[in-house]
Coordinates of C-alpha atoms in Angstrom, one line a residue:
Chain A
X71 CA 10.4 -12.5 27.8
X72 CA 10.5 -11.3 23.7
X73 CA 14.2 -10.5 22.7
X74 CA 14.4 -8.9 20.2
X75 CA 17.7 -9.6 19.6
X76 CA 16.8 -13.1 19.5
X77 CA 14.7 -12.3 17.2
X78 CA 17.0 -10.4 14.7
X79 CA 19.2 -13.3 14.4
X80 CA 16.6 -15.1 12.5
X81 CA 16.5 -12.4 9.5
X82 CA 19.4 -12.5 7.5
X83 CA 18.9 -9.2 5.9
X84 CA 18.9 -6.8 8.7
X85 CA 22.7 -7.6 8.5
X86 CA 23.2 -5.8 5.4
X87 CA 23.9 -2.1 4.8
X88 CA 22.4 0.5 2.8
X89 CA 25.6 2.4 1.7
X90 CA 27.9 2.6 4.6
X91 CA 24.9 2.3 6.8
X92 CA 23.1 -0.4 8.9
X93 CA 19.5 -1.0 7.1
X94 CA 16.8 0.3 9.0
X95 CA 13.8 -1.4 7.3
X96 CA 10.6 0.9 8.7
X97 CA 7.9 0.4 5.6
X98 CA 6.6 -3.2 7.2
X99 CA 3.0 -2.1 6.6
X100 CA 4.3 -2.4 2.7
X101 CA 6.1 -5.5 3.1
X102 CA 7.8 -7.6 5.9
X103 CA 11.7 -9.1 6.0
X104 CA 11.6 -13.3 5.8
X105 CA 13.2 -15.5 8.3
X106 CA 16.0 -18.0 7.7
X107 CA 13.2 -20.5 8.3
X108 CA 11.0 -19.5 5.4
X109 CA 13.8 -18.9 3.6
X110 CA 14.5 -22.5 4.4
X111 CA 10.9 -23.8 3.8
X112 CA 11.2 -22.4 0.4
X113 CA 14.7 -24.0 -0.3
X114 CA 14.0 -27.2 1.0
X115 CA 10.9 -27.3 -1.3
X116 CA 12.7 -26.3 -4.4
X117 CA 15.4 -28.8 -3.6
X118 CA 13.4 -32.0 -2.5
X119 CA 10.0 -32.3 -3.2
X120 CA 9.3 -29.6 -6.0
X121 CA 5.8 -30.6 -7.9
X122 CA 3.0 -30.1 -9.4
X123 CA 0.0 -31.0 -6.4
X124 CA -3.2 -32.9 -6.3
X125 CA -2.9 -35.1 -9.7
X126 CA 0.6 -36.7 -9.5
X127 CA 1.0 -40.1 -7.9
X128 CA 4.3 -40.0 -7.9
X129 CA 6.6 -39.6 -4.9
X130 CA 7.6 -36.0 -5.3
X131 CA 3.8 -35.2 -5.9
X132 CA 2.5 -36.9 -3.0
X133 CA 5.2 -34.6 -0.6
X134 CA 4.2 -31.8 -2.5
X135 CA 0.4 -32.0 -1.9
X136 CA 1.3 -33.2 1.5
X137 CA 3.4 -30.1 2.0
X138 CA 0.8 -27.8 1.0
X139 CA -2.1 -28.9 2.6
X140 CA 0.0 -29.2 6.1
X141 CA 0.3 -25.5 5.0
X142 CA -3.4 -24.9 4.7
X143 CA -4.1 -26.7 8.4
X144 CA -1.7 -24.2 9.7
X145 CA -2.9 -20.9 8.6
X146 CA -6.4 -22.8 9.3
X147 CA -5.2 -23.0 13.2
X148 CA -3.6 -19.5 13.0
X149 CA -6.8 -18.0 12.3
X150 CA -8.9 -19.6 14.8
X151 CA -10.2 -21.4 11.9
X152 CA -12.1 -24.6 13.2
X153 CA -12.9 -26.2 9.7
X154 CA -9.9 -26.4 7.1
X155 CA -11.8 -26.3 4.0
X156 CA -12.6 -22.8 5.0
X157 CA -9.2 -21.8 3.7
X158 CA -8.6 -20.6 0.3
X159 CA -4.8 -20.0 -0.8
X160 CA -5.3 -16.7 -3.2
X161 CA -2.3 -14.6 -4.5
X162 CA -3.0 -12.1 -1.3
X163 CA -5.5 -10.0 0.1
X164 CA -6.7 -8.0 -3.2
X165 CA -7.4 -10.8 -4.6
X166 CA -9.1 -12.7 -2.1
X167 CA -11.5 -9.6 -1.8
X168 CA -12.0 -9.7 -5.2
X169 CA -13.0 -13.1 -5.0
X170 CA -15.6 -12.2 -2.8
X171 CA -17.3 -9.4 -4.8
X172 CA -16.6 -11.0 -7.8
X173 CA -18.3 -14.9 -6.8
X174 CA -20.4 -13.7 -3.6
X175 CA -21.3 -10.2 -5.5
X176 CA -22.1 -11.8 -8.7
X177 CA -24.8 -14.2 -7.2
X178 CA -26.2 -12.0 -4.3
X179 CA -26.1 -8.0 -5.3
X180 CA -29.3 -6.5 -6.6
X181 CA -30.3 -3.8 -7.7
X182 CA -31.1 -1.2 -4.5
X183 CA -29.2 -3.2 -2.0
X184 CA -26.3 -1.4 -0.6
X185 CA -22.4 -2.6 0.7
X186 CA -21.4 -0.5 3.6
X187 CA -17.3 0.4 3.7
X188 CA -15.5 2.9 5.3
X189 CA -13.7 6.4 4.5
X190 CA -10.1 4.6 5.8
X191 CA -10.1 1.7 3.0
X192 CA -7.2 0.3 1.4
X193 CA -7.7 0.5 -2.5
X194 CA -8.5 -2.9 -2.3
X195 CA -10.9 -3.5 -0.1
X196 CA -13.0 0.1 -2.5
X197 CA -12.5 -0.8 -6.0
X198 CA -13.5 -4.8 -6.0
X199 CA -16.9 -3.5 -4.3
X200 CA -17.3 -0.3 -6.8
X201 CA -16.8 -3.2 -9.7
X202 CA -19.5 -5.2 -8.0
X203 CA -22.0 -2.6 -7.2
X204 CA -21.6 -1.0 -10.3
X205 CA -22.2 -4.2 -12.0
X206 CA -25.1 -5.3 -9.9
X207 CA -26.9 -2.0 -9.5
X208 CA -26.4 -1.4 -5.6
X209 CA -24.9 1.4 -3.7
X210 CA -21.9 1.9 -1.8
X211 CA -22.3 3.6 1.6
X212 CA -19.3 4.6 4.1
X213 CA -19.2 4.9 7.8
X214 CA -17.1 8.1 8.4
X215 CA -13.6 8.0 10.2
X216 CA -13.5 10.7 13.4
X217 CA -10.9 13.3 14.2
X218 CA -9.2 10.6 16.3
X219 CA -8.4 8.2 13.3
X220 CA -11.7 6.1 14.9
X221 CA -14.7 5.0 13.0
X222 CA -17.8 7.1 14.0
X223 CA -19.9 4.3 15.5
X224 CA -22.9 5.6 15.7
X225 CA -23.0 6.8 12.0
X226 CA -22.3 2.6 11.6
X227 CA -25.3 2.2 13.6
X228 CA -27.2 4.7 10.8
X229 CA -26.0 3.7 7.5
X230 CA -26.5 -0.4 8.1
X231 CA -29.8 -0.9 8.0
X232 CA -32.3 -3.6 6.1
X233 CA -30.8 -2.7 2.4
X234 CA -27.1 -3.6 3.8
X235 CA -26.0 -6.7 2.6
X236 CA -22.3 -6.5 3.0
X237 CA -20.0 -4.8 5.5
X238 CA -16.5 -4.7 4.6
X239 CA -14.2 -3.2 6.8
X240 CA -10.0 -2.8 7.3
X241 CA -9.6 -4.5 10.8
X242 CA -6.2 -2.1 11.3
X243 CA -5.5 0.9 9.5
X244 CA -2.2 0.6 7.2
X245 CA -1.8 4.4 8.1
X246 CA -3.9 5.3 11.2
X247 CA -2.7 2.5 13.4
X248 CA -6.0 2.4 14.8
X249 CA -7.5 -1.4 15.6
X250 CA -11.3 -1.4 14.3
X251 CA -14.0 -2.6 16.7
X252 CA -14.9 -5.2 13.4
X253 CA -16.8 -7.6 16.0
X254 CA -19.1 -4.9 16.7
X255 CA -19.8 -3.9 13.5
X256 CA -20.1 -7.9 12.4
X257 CA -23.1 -7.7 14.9
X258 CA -24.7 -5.3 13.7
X259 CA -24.2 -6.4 10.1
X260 CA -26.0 -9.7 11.9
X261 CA -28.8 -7.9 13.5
X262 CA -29.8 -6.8 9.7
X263 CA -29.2 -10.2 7.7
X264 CA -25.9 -8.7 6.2
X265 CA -22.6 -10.3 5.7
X266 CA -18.9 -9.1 7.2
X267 CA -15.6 -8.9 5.7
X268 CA -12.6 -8.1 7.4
X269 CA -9.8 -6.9 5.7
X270 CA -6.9 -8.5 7.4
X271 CA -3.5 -7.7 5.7
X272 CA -2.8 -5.3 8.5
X273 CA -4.0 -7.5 11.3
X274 CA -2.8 -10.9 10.6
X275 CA 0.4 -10.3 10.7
X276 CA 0.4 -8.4 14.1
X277 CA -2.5 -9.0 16.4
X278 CA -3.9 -12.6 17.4
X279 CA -6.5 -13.2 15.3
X280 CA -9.6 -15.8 15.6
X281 CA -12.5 -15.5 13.0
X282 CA -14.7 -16.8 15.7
X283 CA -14.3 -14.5 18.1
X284 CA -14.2 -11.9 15.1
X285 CA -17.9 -12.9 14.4
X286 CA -17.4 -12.4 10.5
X287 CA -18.5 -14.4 7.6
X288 CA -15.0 -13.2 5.6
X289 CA -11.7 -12.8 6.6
X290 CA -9.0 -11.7 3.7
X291 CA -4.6 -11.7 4.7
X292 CA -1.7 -11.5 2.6
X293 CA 1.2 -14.1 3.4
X294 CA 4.0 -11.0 2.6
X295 CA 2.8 -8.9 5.3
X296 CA 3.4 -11.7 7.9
X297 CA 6.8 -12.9 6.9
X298 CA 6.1 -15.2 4.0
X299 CA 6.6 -15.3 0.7
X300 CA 4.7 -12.7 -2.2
X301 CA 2.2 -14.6 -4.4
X302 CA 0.3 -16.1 -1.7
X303 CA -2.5 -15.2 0.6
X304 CA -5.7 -16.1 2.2
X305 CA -9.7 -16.0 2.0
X306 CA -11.2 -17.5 5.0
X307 CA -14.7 -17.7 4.9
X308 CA -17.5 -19.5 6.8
X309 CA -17.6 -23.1 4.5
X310 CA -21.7 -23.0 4.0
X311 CA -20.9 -19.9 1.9
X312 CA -18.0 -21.2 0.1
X313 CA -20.2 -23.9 -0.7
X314 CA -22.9 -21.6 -2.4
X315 CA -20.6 -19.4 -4.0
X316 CA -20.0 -19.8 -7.8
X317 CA -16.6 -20.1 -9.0
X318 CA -14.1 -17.4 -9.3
X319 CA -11.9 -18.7 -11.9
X320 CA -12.3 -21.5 -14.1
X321 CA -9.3 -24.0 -15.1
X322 CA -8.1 -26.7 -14.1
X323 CA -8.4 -28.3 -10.2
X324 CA -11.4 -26.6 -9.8
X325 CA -13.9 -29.0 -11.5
X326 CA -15.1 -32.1 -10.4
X327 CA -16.5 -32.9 -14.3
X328 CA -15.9 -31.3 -17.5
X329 CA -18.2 -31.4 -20.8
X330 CA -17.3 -29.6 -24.0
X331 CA -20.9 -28.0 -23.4
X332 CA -20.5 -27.5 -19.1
X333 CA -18.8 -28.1 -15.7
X334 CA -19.3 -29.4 -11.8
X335 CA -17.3 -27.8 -9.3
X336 CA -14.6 -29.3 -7.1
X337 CA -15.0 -29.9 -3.4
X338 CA -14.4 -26.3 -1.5
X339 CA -12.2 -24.7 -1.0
X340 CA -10.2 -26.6 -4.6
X341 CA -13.1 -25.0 -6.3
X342 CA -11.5 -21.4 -5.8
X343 CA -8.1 -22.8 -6.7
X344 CA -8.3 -22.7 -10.1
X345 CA -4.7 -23.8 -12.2
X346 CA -1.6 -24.6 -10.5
X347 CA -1.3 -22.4 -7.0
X348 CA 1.7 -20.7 -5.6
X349 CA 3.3 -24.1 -3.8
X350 CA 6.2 -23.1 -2.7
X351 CA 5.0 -19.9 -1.1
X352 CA 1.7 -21.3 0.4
X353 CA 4.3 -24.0 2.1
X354 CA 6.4 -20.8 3.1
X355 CA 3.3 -18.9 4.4
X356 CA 3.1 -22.1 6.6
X357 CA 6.5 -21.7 8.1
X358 CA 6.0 -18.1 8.8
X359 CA 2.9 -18.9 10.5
X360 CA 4.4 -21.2 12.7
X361 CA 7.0 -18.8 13.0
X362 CA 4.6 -16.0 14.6
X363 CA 2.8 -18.8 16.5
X364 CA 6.4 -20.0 17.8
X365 CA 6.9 -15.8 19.0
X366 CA 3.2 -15.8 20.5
X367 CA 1.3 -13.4 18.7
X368 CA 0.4 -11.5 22.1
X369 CA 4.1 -10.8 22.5
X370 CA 4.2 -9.6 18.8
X371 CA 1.3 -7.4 19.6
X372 CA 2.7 -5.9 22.9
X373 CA 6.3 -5.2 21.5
X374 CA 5.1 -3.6 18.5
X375 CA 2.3 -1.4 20.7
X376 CA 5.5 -0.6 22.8
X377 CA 7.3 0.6 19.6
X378 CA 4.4 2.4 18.5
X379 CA 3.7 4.4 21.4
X380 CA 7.8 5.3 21.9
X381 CA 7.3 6.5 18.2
X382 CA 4.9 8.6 18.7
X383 CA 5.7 10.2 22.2
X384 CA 9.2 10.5 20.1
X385 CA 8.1 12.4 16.5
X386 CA 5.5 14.3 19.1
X387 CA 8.8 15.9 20.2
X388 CA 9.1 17.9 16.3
X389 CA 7.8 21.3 16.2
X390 CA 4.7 21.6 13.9
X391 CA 4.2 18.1 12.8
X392 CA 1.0 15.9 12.7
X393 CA 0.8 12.5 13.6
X394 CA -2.3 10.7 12.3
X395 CA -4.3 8.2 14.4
X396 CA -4.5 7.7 18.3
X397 CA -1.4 8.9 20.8
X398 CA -2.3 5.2 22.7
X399 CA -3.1 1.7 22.1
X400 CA -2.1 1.9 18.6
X401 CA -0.6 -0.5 16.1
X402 CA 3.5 0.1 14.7
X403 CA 2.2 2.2 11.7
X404 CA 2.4 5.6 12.5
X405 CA 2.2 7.8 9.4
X406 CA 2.8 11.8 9.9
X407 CA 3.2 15.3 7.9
X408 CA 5.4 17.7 8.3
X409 CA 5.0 21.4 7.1
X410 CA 8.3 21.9 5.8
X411 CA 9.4 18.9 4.2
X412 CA 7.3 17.0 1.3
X413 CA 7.1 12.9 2.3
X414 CA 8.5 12.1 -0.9
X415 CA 12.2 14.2 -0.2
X416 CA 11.7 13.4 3.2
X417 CA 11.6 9.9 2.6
X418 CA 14.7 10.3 -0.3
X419 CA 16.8 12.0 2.7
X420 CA 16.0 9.1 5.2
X421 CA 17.1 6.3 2.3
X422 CA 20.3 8.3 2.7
X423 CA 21.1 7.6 5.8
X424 CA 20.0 3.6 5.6
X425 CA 16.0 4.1 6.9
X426 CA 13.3 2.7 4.5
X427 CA 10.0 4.0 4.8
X428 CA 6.9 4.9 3.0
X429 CA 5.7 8.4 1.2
X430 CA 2.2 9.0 -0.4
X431 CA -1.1 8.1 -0.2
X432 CA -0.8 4.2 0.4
X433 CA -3.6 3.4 -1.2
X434 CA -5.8 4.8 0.6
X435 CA -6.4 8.2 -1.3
X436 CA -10.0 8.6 0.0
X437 CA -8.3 9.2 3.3
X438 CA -5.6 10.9 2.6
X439 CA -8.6 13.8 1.3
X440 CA -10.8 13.1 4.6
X441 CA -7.2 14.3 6.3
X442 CA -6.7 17.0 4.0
X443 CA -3.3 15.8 2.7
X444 CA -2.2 14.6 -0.5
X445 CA 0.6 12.4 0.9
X446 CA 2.3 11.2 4.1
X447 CA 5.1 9.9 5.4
X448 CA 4.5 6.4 7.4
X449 CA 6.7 4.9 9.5
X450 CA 5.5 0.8 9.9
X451 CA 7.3 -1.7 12.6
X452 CA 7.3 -5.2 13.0
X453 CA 8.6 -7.8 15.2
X454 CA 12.3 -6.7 14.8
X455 CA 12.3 -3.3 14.8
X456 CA 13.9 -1.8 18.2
X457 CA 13.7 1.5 19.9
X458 CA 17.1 2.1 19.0
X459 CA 15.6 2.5 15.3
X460 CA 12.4 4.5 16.3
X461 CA 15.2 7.3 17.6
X462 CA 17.7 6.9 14.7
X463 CA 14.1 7.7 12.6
X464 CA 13.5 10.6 14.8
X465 CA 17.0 12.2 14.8
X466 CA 17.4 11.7 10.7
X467 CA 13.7 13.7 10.2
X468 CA 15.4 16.6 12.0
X469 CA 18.8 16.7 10.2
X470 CA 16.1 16.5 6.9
X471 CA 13.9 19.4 8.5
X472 CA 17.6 21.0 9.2
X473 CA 18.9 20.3 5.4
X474 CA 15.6 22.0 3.9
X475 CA 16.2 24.5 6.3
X476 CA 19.2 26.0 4.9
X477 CA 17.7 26.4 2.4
X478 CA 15.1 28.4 2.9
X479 CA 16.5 31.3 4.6
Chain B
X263 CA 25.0 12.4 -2.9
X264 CA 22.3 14.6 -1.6
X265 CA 23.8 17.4 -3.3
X266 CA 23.4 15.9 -6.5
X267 CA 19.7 15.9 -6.0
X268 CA 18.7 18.8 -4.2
X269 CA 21.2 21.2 -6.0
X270 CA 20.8 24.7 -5.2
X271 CA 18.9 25.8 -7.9
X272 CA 16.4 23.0 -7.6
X273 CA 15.8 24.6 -3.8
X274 CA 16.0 27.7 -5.6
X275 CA 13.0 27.2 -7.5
X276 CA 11.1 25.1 -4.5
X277 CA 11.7 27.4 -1.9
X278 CA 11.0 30.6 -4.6
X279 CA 8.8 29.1 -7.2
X280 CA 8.4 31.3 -10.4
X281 CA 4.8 31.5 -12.0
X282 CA 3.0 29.9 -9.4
X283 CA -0.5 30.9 -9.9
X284 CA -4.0 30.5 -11.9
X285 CA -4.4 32.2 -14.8
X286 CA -7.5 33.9 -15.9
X287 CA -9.2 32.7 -18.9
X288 CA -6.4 30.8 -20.3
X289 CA -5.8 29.2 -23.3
X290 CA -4.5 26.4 -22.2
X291 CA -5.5 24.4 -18.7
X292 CA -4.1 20.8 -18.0
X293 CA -4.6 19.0 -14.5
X294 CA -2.7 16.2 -13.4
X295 CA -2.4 13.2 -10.7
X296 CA 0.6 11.2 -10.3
X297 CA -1.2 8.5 -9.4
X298 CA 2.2 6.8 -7.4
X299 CA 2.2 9.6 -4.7
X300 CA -0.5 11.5 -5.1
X301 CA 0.9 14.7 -5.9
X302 CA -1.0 16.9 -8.5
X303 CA -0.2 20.2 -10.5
X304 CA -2.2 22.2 -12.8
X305 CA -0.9 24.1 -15.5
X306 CA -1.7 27.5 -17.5
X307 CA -1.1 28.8 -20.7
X308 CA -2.3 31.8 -22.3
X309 CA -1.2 32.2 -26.4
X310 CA -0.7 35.9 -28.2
X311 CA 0.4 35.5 -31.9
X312 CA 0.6 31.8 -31.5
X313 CA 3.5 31.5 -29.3
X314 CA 3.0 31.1 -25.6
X315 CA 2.8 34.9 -23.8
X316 CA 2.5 33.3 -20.1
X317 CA 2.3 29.8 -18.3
X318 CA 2.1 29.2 -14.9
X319 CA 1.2 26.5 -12.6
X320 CA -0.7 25.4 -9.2
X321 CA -0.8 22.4 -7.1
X322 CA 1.1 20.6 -4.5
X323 CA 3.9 18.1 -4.6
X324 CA 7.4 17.4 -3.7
X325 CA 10.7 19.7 -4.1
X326 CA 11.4 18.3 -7.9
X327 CA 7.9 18.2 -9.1
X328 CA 7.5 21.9 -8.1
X329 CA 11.1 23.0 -9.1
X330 CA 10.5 21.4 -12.4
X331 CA 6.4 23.2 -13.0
X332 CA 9.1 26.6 -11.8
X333 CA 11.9 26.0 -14.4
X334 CA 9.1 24.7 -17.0
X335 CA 7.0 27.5 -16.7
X336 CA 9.7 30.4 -17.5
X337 CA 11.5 27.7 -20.0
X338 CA 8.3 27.9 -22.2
X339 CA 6.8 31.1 -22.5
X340 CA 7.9 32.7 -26.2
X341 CA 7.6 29.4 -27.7
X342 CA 5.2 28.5 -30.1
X343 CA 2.9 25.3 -30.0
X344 CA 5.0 23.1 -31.9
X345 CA 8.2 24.8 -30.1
X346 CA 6.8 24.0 -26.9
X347 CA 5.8 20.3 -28.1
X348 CA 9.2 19.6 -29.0
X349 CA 10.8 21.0 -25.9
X350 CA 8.8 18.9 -24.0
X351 CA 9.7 16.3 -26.0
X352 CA 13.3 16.8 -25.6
X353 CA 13.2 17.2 -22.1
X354 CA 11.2 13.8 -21.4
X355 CA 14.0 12.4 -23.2
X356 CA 16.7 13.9 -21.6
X357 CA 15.3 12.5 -18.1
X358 CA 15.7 9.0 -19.5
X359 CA 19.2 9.6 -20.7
X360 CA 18.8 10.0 -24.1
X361 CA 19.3 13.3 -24.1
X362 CA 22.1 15.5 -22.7
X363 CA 21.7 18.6 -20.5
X364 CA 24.2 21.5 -21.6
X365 CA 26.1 22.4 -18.2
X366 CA 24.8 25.9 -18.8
X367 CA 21.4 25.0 -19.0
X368 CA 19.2 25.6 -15.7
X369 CA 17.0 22.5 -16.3
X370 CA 20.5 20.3 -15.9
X371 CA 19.9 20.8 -12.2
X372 CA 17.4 18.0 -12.8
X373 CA 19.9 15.9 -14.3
X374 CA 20.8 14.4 -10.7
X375 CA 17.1 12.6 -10.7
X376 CA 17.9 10.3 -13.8
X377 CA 19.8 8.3 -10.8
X378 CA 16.3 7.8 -9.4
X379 CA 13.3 6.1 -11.1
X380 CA 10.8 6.2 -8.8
X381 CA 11.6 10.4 -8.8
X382 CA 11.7 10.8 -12.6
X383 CA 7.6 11.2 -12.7
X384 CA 7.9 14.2 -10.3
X385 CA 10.1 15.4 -12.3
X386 CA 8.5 15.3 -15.6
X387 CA 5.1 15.7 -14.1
X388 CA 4.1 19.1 -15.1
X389 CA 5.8 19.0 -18.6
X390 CA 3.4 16.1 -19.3
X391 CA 0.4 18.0 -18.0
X392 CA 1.4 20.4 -20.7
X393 CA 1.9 18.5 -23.3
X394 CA -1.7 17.1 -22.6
X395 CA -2.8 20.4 -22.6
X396 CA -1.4 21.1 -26.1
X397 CA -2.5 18.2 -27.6
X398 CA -6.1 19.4 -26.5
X399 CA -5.5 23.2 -28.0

């Protein structure tokens, strides 16, 4: 049985106030809270085995790269990743989708060929691909979202076609709370010779995920999302195109040989690990990983379905507002609008009474004008969050509706 | 504390905005994105004798972005380019602190953002659409 309770005691800042009241920390989508035992992880390697990795042979060294590649193994496993030296420690997902369009892009975009995205795109899984295809000459094409918050499948089935040679798609919505069908669309990238990306910084941290099952070629996360540390995150990708793929950066680590006049790359995936990495917070993303593993990731899912259904049915209950996305089966992100109060005082009224949560367009302005908004309010839960929080949300947007009230009569 | 944000005369001017509008043919026509939350405004100016005869302002955004495009709007009109410039100027200033609002002065209903950051762009959003403006007149 999940117990959440249980589960509390492990985060040392959901003991602290916000004024004179308990935090409620709602803007997970943004960033998640850090268990004592990453916390810990990170302590431990500050205090014990702090160096630099891969070239000392030295004691502290030798834990240190130890430490790290442990790490890599077990965001390898989390993933479903059978090979390890599929896993490339970036600085989080934007970059490790800009590592793709940058050192995929570079060698394989030509003129006339086309990378098919969506309308519900974070910034960062748009702008790498309008660098690339603006560089290489190709086109960006963009399977529409439905009323629903879905992606119109059969308009997928359209737009990739023989020019595709990319699909790149968010595998959950940071403000729809939808779940994309990305295995679908990964076989029908197939059928055509094209490649898939999944964006993952949404789905990492709260659904099981296994690449394999996923069917892509790419997989991007950010470790901050899913209870590690900022500064690190993840590119999986499928090793034989790790292998073909150019550099990203150049520095040091990543070469094999250097000449004043030239280079060899380093073994994958070192040869996308240019200079020294984020140590401590790869070896922190491993403790949160084990973390979520230690949960079950199927219990993380179901709780945080659970919360996100309650909040919905809840907020439903306000006259005249709009909740974006599917009433069922959604994700904990559930982003709304309400006529009479802009997201940005709502949000200022809820920090009032203790609630954290998210106003604007959360990177995802393409959206926001497909819904015809310029800004939402989201609500985002994770693993700790508790139904007693979705109804302290609820009842604090009414005394914020009621405060703007008064003042409009 | 809430008070001290939303005074009354910043709901005032939300709830009631002054000089919301287009313009026809105006001198002076300035769009802006604040690219943080994605609220926009637009802003008008039309210029007899030099000195600004009537501003007014569109768009959509939060109560202290819109209170402030109200309060700018009327604060404006009368002035002259370099009037308006410095103004502008001033008031950019006095929402970092370096400035002080007389008590008197309807724009010190503002003065309860400063505490803020991330709400000072709102804020000063329109002003700095029309100082863009002016700088392309």
């Amino acid at each position: 049985m999940y117990d959440v309770r249980q589960v509390r005691e492990d985060f040392p800042i959901l003991k602290r106030r916000v004024g004179d009241r308990p935090l409620v920390y709602l803007d997970n989508a943004a960033t998640s809270q850090k268990p004592r035992q990453v916390l810990d992880a990170l302590t431990e390697y500050y205090e014990r085995h702090n160096a630099n990795i891969h070239r000392g042979v030295h004691r502290l060294a030798e834990e240190a790269t130890a430490l790290y590649e442990e790490a890599r193994r077990k965001v390898a496993r989390f993933l479903g990743a059978p090979d390890t030296r599929s896993v490339v420690f970036t600085r989080g997902t934007t970059e490790s989708i800009n590592l793709v369009a940058y050192a995929w892009g570079r060698k394989n975009l030509r003129e006339g060929d086309e990378v098919v995205l969506t309308e519900s795109e974070h910034h960062s899984n748009l702008v790498p691909w309008q660098l690339a295809a603006r560089a290489a000459g190709a086109k960006l094409r963009f399977i529409p979202v439905r009323e629903d918050g879905a992606l119109d499948m059969e308009a997928a089935e359209q737009l990739i076609g023989p020019r595709t040679r990319l699909v790149g798609c968010i595998h959950a919505s940071n403000v729809l709370g939808t779940i994309n069908p990305v295995e679908r669309l990964a076989a029908l990238a197939h059928a055509h010779g094209a490649l898939m990306l999944v964006d993952g910084a949404q789905s990492a941290p709260h659904v099981p995920v296994d690449v394999k099952s996923l069917g892509c070629d790419f997989f991007a996360a950010s470790g901050h999302k899913m209870l590690g540390p900022t500064g690190v995150g993840v590119l999986w990708a499928r090793p034989e195109l790790l292998e073909e793929m150019d550099p990203f950066l150049g520095g040091g680590e990543m070469i094999r040989e250097v000449h004043l006049e030239y280079s060899t790359w380093n073994d994958i995936p070192y040869k996308f690990e240019a200079g020294t990495m984020n140590i401590a917070q790869a070896i922190g993303l491993g403790a949160a990983v084990d973390y979520l593993s230690g949960l079950g990731m199927e219990n993380v899912r179901e709780h945080e379905r659970h919360l996100g259904e309650y909040a919905y049915r809840r907020l439903s209950e306000l006259e005249g507002i709009t909740i974006f996305g599917p009433e069922k089966d959604r994700t904990g992100v559930v982003a709304f609008h309400l006529p009479d109060v802009h997201p940005h005082d709502l949000s200022q009224l809820l920090d009032e009474e203790g609630i954290a949560t998210r106003s604007g367009h959360h990177c995802c302005q393409p959206l926001m004008r497909r819904l015809g908004v310029a800004a939402t309010a989201r609500a985002s839960f994770y693993l700790y969050n508790t139904e007693e929080e979705v109804d302290a949300l609820v009842e604090a947007v009414q005394r914020a509706r009621e405060f703007f009230g008064a003042f409009a009569r | 504390m809430m008070r001290e944000l939303y005074t009354q005369v910043i709901m005032d001017h939300y709830q009631r905005p002054r000089n919301r509008g287009e313009l026809e043919n105006p001198d002076l026509k300035e769009h802006l994105l604040n690219p943080l939350c994605g609220d926009e405004v637009t802003v008008y100016a039309r210029f007899e004798d030099g000195k600004v005869a009537e501003a007014t302002f569109t768009g959509r955004g939060c109560s202290i972005s819109q209170a402030s495009a109200s309060m700018m709007t009327g604060r404006l009109v009368g002035k002259s380019r370099e009037e308006a410039a410095s103004e502008i100027e001033w008031f950019k200033r006095a929402m970092t602190g370096e400035e002080q609002f007389s008590e008197a002065d309807d724009l010190a209903a503002l003065k309860g953002v400063i505490k803020y950051p991330s709400r000072i762009k709102c804020a000063t959003l329109p002003w700095t659409a029309f100082q863009e403006g002016l700088e392309k007149l």
